[in-house]
Amino acid sequence: TVDESELLTVPDGWKEPAFTREDNPKGLLEESSFATLFPKYREAYLKECWPLVQKALGEHYVNATLDLIEGSMTVTTTKKTFDPYAIIRARDLIKLLARSVPFEQAVRILQDDVACDIIKIGSLVRKRETFIKRRGRLLGPKGSTLKALELLTNCYIMVQGNTVSALGPFSGLKEVRKVVLDTMKNIHPIYNIKTLMIKRELSKDPELRSQSWERFLPKFKRKNLKKRKEPKKKNTKKEYTPFPPPQPESQIDKELASGEYFLKDRQKKRKRMEEIKAKQADAVKKRQEERNKAFIPPKEKPAVKTKKASTEKKIDIEAIKEKVKNAKKKKLGALPVEEVKLKMEADEKKKKKK
């Protein structure tokens, strides 16, 4: 008895056995071929590295021809070709070379555990300026975002023109496609890179392999979306009625209702003149009131009453007079009265002795 979870998981380090001639000894029945065009600026590079392309495809018994006049590359199977999937890999190789992928990276497509994905991004955004900004966002400053994506997915990524070419394992290509399409939908790649980093750490734990990772993954919310401002005037819908709205009254109907219709022309003219004079009189009255406002005196503030000096504390005037007299008698630096008397007596005694 073996657990079903063990049967569903692929053991670490397991590789599918290589396809050899013994698996298909009789070869292929029909000849298959694929061709692709390449831009003019790739002509010099392809001409230089074409012998290496022929040598790499020759190991799988696939012929490759370069037509510089037409500007195309063609790959065809031969009688010795035994691997039916070799022509598909050769087709992907020439596609990658046409999309500016260097030969050193493109030749990896001939390996069994490597696949490629060419993502068309040119038609995902309408405006050209917006497309260039979002494509630059995928690259990042000095290619840092693209380098981080390559390290997390183990894929080689090449952004060229209106396409993104990716080369690597199937699991990595799936993540690359998701990040590229989200970036073109105005979702910054840093959010997906953070999620990939968390997944990479979680995959190292064998206990979490069979569990859901949703609780560990971050959930990003858009912060720049503003709520729609409600209008100041709200148009309320009126209740539906099957009857049409009433027809507005004409001038004749109004005159008939007020009785003016039956008046003579003189009377109508007189009435009109009276109305005009009444309006003029109102206007003159208002104008006169405005002029008279300048002559109206402003309201005066109430005078503040001075508080009367309290008569409770009586001032001793005689005591103050004595103090002033004593102060006049005193001089700056003068001796008190008692000391002066003693000094005068001592002087008189001295005179008597003499």
Coordinates of C-alpha atoms in Angstrom, one line a residue:
T1 CA 0.0 0.0 0.0
V2 CA 1.4 3.4 -1.1
D3 CA -0.1 6.8 -0.3
E4 CA -1.7 8.6 -3.2
S5 CA 0.2 11.8 -2.5
E6 CA 3.5 10.0 -3.1
L7 CA 2.2 8.7 -6.4
L8 CA 1.2 12.2 -7.6
T9 CA 4.5 13.9 -6.7
V10 CA 7.6 13.6 -8.8
P11 CA 10.7 12.4 -6.8
D12 CA 13.5 14.9 -6.5
G13 CA 16.2 14.6 -9.1
W14 CA 14.1 12.4 -11.4
K15 CA 14.7 12.8 -15.2
E16 CA 12.9 11.3 -18.1
P17 CA 15.2 8.9 -20.1
A18 CA 16.6 10.3 -23.3
F19 CA 15.0 9.4 -26.6
T20 CA 17.5 7.2 -28.6
R21 CA 17.6 5.5 -32.0
E22 CA 16.6 2.2 -30.4
D23 CA 13.2 3.8 -29.5
N24 CA 12.6 4.6 -33.3
P25 CA 14.9 2.4 -35.4
K26 CA 13.0 2.8 -38.7
G27 CA 13.1 6.7 -38.6
L28 CA 10.4 9.0 -40.1
L29 CA 8.1 8.4 -43.0
E30 CA 7.8 11.9 -44.3
E31 CA 10.0 15.0 -44.5
S32 CA 9.0 18.0 -42.3
S33 CA 10.2 21.5 -42.6
F34 CA 9.7 24.9 -41.0
A35 CA 10.8 28.4 -42.1
T36 CA 10.8 31.8 -40.5
L37 CA 11.8 35.3 -41.6
F38 CA 14.3 37.4 -39.7
P39 CA 14.8 41.2 -39.6
K40 CA 17.6 42.9 -41.6
Y41 CA 19.6 43.9 -38.5
R42 CA 20.1 40.2 -37.6
E43 CA 21.6 39.3 -40.9
A44 CA 25.2 39.9 -39.9
Y45 CA 25.0 38.0 -36.6
L46 CA 23.2 35.0 -38.2
K47 CA 25.7 34.8 -41.1
E48 CA 28.5 34.7 -38.5
C49 CA 27.0 32.0 -36.2
W50 CA 25.3 29.9 -38.9
P51 CA 28.0 27.2 -39.0
L52 CA 27.5 26.6 -35.2
V53 CA 23.7 26.3 -35.8
Q54 CA 24.2 23.7 -38.5
K55 CA 26.6 21.8 -36.3
A56 CA 24.2 21.8 -33.4
L57 CA 21.3 20.7 -35.5
G58 CA 23.5 18.1 -37.4
E59 CA 23.8 16.1 -34.1
H60 CA 20.0 15.6 -34.3
Y61 CA 20.2 14.9 -38.1
V62 CA 18.3 18.1 -39.0
N63 CA 19.3 20.3 -42.0
A64 CA 19.4 24.1 -41.7
T65 CA 19.6 26.6 -44.6
L66 CA 20.0 30.4 -44.4
D67 CA 18.6 32.4 -47.3
L68 CA 20.0 36.0 -47.2
I69 CA 18.2 37.1 -50.4
E70 CA 14.8 36.2 -49.1
G71 CA 15.7 36.8 -45.4
S72 CA 14.6 33.5 -44.1
M73 CA 15.8 30.4 -42.1
T74 CA 14.6 26.9 -42.9
V75 CA 15.0 23.6 -41.0
T76 CA 14.1 20.2 -42.5
T77 CA 14.3 16.6 -41.4
T78 CA 16.4 14.0 -43.2
K79 CA 16.3 10.2 -43.6
K80 CA 18.5 9.7 -40.6
T81 CA 16.3 11.7 -38.2
F82 CA 14.9 9.4 -35.6
D83 CA 13.5 11.8 -33.0
P84 CA 10.1 13.2 -34.3
Y85 CA 10.3 16.1 -31.8
A86 CA 13.7 17.3 -33.0
I87 CA 12.1 19.3 -35.8
I88 CA 9.9 21.2 -33.3
R89 CA 13.0 22.1 -31.3
A90 CA 14.8 23.2 -34.4
R91 CA 11.8 25.4 -35.3
D92 CA 11.9 27.0 -31.8
L93 CA 15.7 27.5 -32.3
I94 CA 15.3 29.6 -35.5
K95 CA 12.4 31.5 -33.9
L96 CA 14.6 32.5 -31.0
L97 CA 17.5 33.5 -33.2
A98 CA 15.1 35.7 -35.2
R99 CA 14.0 37.4 -32.0
S100 CA 17.6 38.6 -31.1
V101 CA 18.3 35.7 -28.6
P102 CA 22.0 34.9 -28.7
F103 CA 23.1 31.5 -30.1
E104 CA 24.7 30.5 -26.7
Q105 CA 21.2 30.7 -25.1
A106 CA 19.0 29.6 -28.0
V107 CA 20.9 26.3 -28.5
R108 CA 19.7 25.2 -25.0
I109 CA 16.3 24.6 -26.6
L110 CA 17.7 21.3 -28.0
Q111 CA 17.8 19.9 -24.4
D112 CA 14.9 17.8 -23.2
D113 CA 14.2 19.7 -20.0
V114 CA 14.2 23.2 -21.7
A115 CA 11.3 24.9 -23.4
C116 CA 10.7 28.4 -24.9
D117 CA 7.8 30.8 -24.9
I118 CA 7.5 33.9 -27.2
I119 CA 5.0 36.3 -25.7
K120 CA 3.5 38.9 -28.0
I121 CA 3.0 42.2 -26.0
G122 CA 2.6 44.7 -28.9
S123 CA -1.2 44.4 -29.1
L124 CA -1.9 44.4 -25.4
V125 CA -1.7 48.2 -24.9
R126 CA -3.3 50.7 -27.3
K127 CA -1.2 53.8 -26.8
R128 CA 2.5 53.6 -27.9
E129 CA 3.7 55.8 -25.1
T130 CA 2.0 53.7 -22.4
F131 CA 3.4 50.5 -24.0
I132 CA 7.0 51.8 -23.9
K133 CA 6.6 52.8 -20.2
R134 CA 5.2 49.4 -19.2
R135 CA 7.9 47.6 -21.2
G136 CA 10.5 49.7 -19.4
R137 CA 8.9 48.8 -16.1
L138 CA 9.4 45.1 -16.9
L139 CA 13.1 45.8 -17.5
G140 CA 13.5 47.9 -14.4
P141 CA 16.4 50.3 -13.6
K142 CA 19.5 49.0 -15.3
G143 CA 17.7 45.7 -15.9
S144 CA 17.4 44.9 -12.2
T145 CA 13.8 43.7 -12.3
L146 CA 14.4 41.4 -15.3
K147 CA 17.5 40.0 -13.6
A148 CA 15.5 39.3 -10.4
L149 CA 12.8 37.5 -12.5
E150 CA 15.5 35.4 -14.2
L151 CA 16.9 34.3 -10.9
L152 CA 13.5 33.4 -9.4
T153 CA 12.2 31.5 -12.5
N154 CA 15.6 30.0 -13.7
C155 CA 14.7 31.3 -17.2
Y156 CA 16.6 33.4 -19.7
I157 CA 14.3 36.4 -20.7
M158 CA 14.9 38.6 -23.7
V159 CA 12.7 41.7 -24.2
Q160 CA 13.0 42.8 -27.9
G161 CA 10.5 45.1 -29.8
N162 CA 7.0 43.8 -29.4
T163 CA 7.8 40.4 -28.0
V164 CA 9.3 38.8 -24.9
S165 CA 11.3 35.6 -25.5
A166 CA 11.7 33.3 -22.5
L167 CA 13.8 30.1 -22.3
G168 CA 13.9 27.7 -19.4
P169 CA 11.9 25.0 -17.5
F170 CA 8.1 24.7 -18.0
S171 CA 7.3 25.8 -14.4
G172 CA 9.4 29.0 -14.8
L173 CA 7.9 29.8 -18.2
K174 CA 4.4 29.8 -16.7
E175 CA 5.5 32.3 -14.1
V176 CA 7.2 34.5 -16.7
R177 CA 4.1 34.7 -18.9
K178 CA 2.0 35.7 -15.9
V179 CA 4.4 38.4 -14.8
V180 CA 4.7 39.8 -18.3
L181 CA 0.9 39.9 -19.0
D182 CA 0.2 41.5 -15.5
T183 CA 2.8 44.2 -16.2
M184 CA 1.1 45.0 -19.5
K185 CA -2.2 45.2 -17.5
N186 CA -0.6 47.9 -15.3
I187 CA 0.3 45.6 -12.3
H188 CA 3.8 46.3 -11.2
P189 CA 6.2 43.3 -11.5
I190 CA 7.5 43.8 -7.9
Y191 CA 4.2 42.4 -6.5
N192 CA 4.7 39.1 -8.5
I193 CA 8.4 39.0 -7.6
K194 CA 7.5 39.2 -3.9
T195 CA 5.0 36.3 -4.4
L196 CA 7.7 34.2 -6.2
M197 CA 10.2 34.8 -3.4
I198 CA 7.7 33.6 -0.8
K199 CA 6.9 30.5 -3.0
R200 CA 10.6 29.7 -3.3
E201 CA 11.0 29.7 0.4
L202 CA 7.9 27.6 1.0
S203 CA 8.9 25.0 -1.6
K204 CA 12.0 24.2 0.5
D205 CA 9.8 22.9 3.4
P206 CA 8.7 19.3 2.6
E207 CA 5.7 19.5 5.0
L208 CA 4.1 22.4 3.1
R209 CA 4.3 20.7 -0.3
S210 CA 0.8 19.1 0.0
Q211 CA -0.8 22.1 1.7
S212 CA -2.4 25.3 0.3
W213 CA -0.1 28.3 0.3
E214 CA -2.8 31.0 0.1
R215 CA -2.4 32.0 3.7
F216 CA 1.3 32.8 3.3
L217 CA 1.0 34.7 0.0
P218 CA 0.4 38.5 0.2
K219 CA -2.8 40.1 -1.0
F220 CA -2.1 43.5 -2.6
K221 CA -4.8 46.1 -2.8
R222 CA -4.9 49.0 -5.2
K223 CA -4.4 52.2 -3.3
N224 CA -4.7 54.8 -6.1
L225 CA -8.3 54.1 -6.9
K226 CA -10.4 57.0 -5.6
K227 CA -14.1 56.9 -4.8
R228 CA -16.3 58.7 -7.3
K229 CA -17.3 62.1 -6.0
E230 CA -21.1 62.4 -5.6
P231 CA -22.6 65.3 -7.6
K232 CA -23.9 68.3 -5.7
K233 CA -27.2 68.2 -7.6
K234 CA -28.8 64.8 -7.6
N235 CA -31.4 64.3 -10.3
T236 CA -34.3 62.4 -8.7
K237 CA -36.4 60.4 -11.1
K238 CA -40.0 61.4 -11.1
E239 CA -42.7 58.8 -10.8
Y240 CA -43.8 57.4 -14.1
T241 CA -47.2 58.6 -15.3
P242 CA -48.8 57.5 -18.5
F243 CA -50.3 61.0 -19.1
P244 CA -48.2 63.7 -20.9
P245 CA -47.3 66.9 -19.0
P246 CA -49.8 69.8 -19.2
Q247 CA -49.4 72.1 -22.1
P248 CA -48.0 75.5 -21.0
E249 CA -50.4 78.5 -21.2
S250 CA -49.9 80.9 -24.1
Q251 CA -49.9 84.7 -23.9
I252 CA -53.6 84.9 -25.1
D253 CA -54.7 82.4 -22.4
K254 CA -53.0 84.5 -19.7
E255 CA -54.7 87.7 -21.0
L256 CA -58.1 85.9 -21.1
A257 CA -57.6 84.7 -17.4
S258 CA -56.7 88.2 -16.2
G259 CA -59.3 90.0 -18.4
E260 CA -56.8 92.1 -20.3
Y261 CA -57.8 90.5 -23.6
F262 CA -61.1 92.4 -23.6
L263 CA -59.6 95.8 -22.9
K264 CA -59.2 98.4 -25.6
D265 CA -55.8 99.4 -27.0
R266 CA -55.9 102.8 -25.1
Q267 CA -56.7 101.0 -21.8
K268 CA -53.9 98.5 -22.4
K269 CA -51.4 101.2 -23.1
R270 CA -52.5 103.2 -20.0
K271 CA -52.2 100.1 -17.8
R272 CA -48.7 99.4 -19.2
M273 CA -47.6 103.0 -18.5
E274 CA -48.9 102.8 -15.0
E275 CA -46.9 99.6 -14.4
I276 CA -43.7 101.3 -15.7
K277 CA -44.2 104.4 -13.6
A278 CA -44.8 102.2 -10.5
K279 CA -41.5 100.4 -11.2
Q280 CA -39.7 103.7 -11.7
A281 CA -41.1 105.1 -8.4
D282 CA -39.9 101.9 -6.5
A283 CA -36.4 102.3 -8.1
V284 CA -36.2 106.0 -7.1
K285 CA -37.3 105.2 -3.5
K286 CA -34.6 102.5 -3.1
R287 CA -31.9 104.8 -4.6
Q288 CA -32.9 107.6 -2.1
E289 CA -32.7 105.2 0.8
E290 CA -29.2 104.1 -0.3
R291 CA -28.1 107.8 -0.4
N292 CA -29.6 108.6 3.0
K293 CA -27.7 105.8 4.7
A294 CA -24.5 108.0 4.5
F295 CA -26.2 110.7 6.7
I296 CA -27.4 108.4 9.4
P297 CA -25.1 108.8 12.5
P298 CA -23.4 105.6 13.8
K299 CA -24.4 104.3 17.2
E300 CA -22.2 105.7 20.0
K301 CA -20.7 103.4 22.5
P302 CA -21.9 103.9 26.1
A303 CA -19.6 106.0 28.2
V304 CA -17.7 104.0 30.9
K305 CA -18.5 105.5 34.3
T306 CA -15.4 106.3 36.5
K307 CA -15.4 104.6 39.8
K308 CA -15.5 107.1 42.7
A309 CA -12.7 106.9 45.2
S310 CA -13.7 104.9 48.2
T311 CA -14.1 107.2 51.3
E312 CA -13.7 104.3 53.7
K313 CA -10.0 104.8 54.1
K314 CA -9.4 108.4 55.5
I315 CA -6.0 109.9 54.7
D316 CA -4.2 111.6 57.7
I317 CA -3.0 114.9 56.1
E318 CA -1.2 116.2 59.2
A319 CA 1.0 113.1 59.4
I320 CA 2.0 113.6 55.8
K321 CA 2.9 117.3 56.4
E322 CA 5.2 116.4 59.3
K323 CA 7.0 113.8 57.1
V324 CA 7.6 116.4 54.4
K325 CA 9.0 118.9 57.0
N326 CA 11.4 116.4 58.4
A327 CA 12.6 115.4 55.0
K328 CA 13.4 119.1 54.1
K329 CA 15.5 119.5 57.3
K330 CA 17.5 116.5 56.5
K331 CA 20.4 116.9 54.1
L332 CA 22.4 114.3 52.2
G333 CA 25.1 113.0 54.5
A334 CA 24.0 115.2 57.6
L335 CA 24.2 113.8 61.1
P336 CA 21.1 113.2 63.2
V337 CA 20.0 116.0 65.7
E338 CA 21.1 114.2 68.9
E339 CA 24.7 113.7 67.6
V340 CA 24.8 117.4 66.5
K341 CA 23.9 118.6 70.1
L342 CA 26.5 116.3 71.7
K343 CA 29.2 117.7 69.3
M344 CA 28.3 121.3 70.1
E345 CA 28.6 120.7 73.9
A346 CA 32.0 119.1 73.5
D347 CA 33.2 122.1 71.5
E348 CA 32.1 124.6 74.2
K349 CA 34.0 122.6 77.0
K350 CA 37.2 122.8 74.9
K351 CA 36.9 126.6 74.6
K352 CA 36.4 127.0 78.4
K353 CA 39.6 125.0 79.2
K354 CA 41.6 127.3 76.9

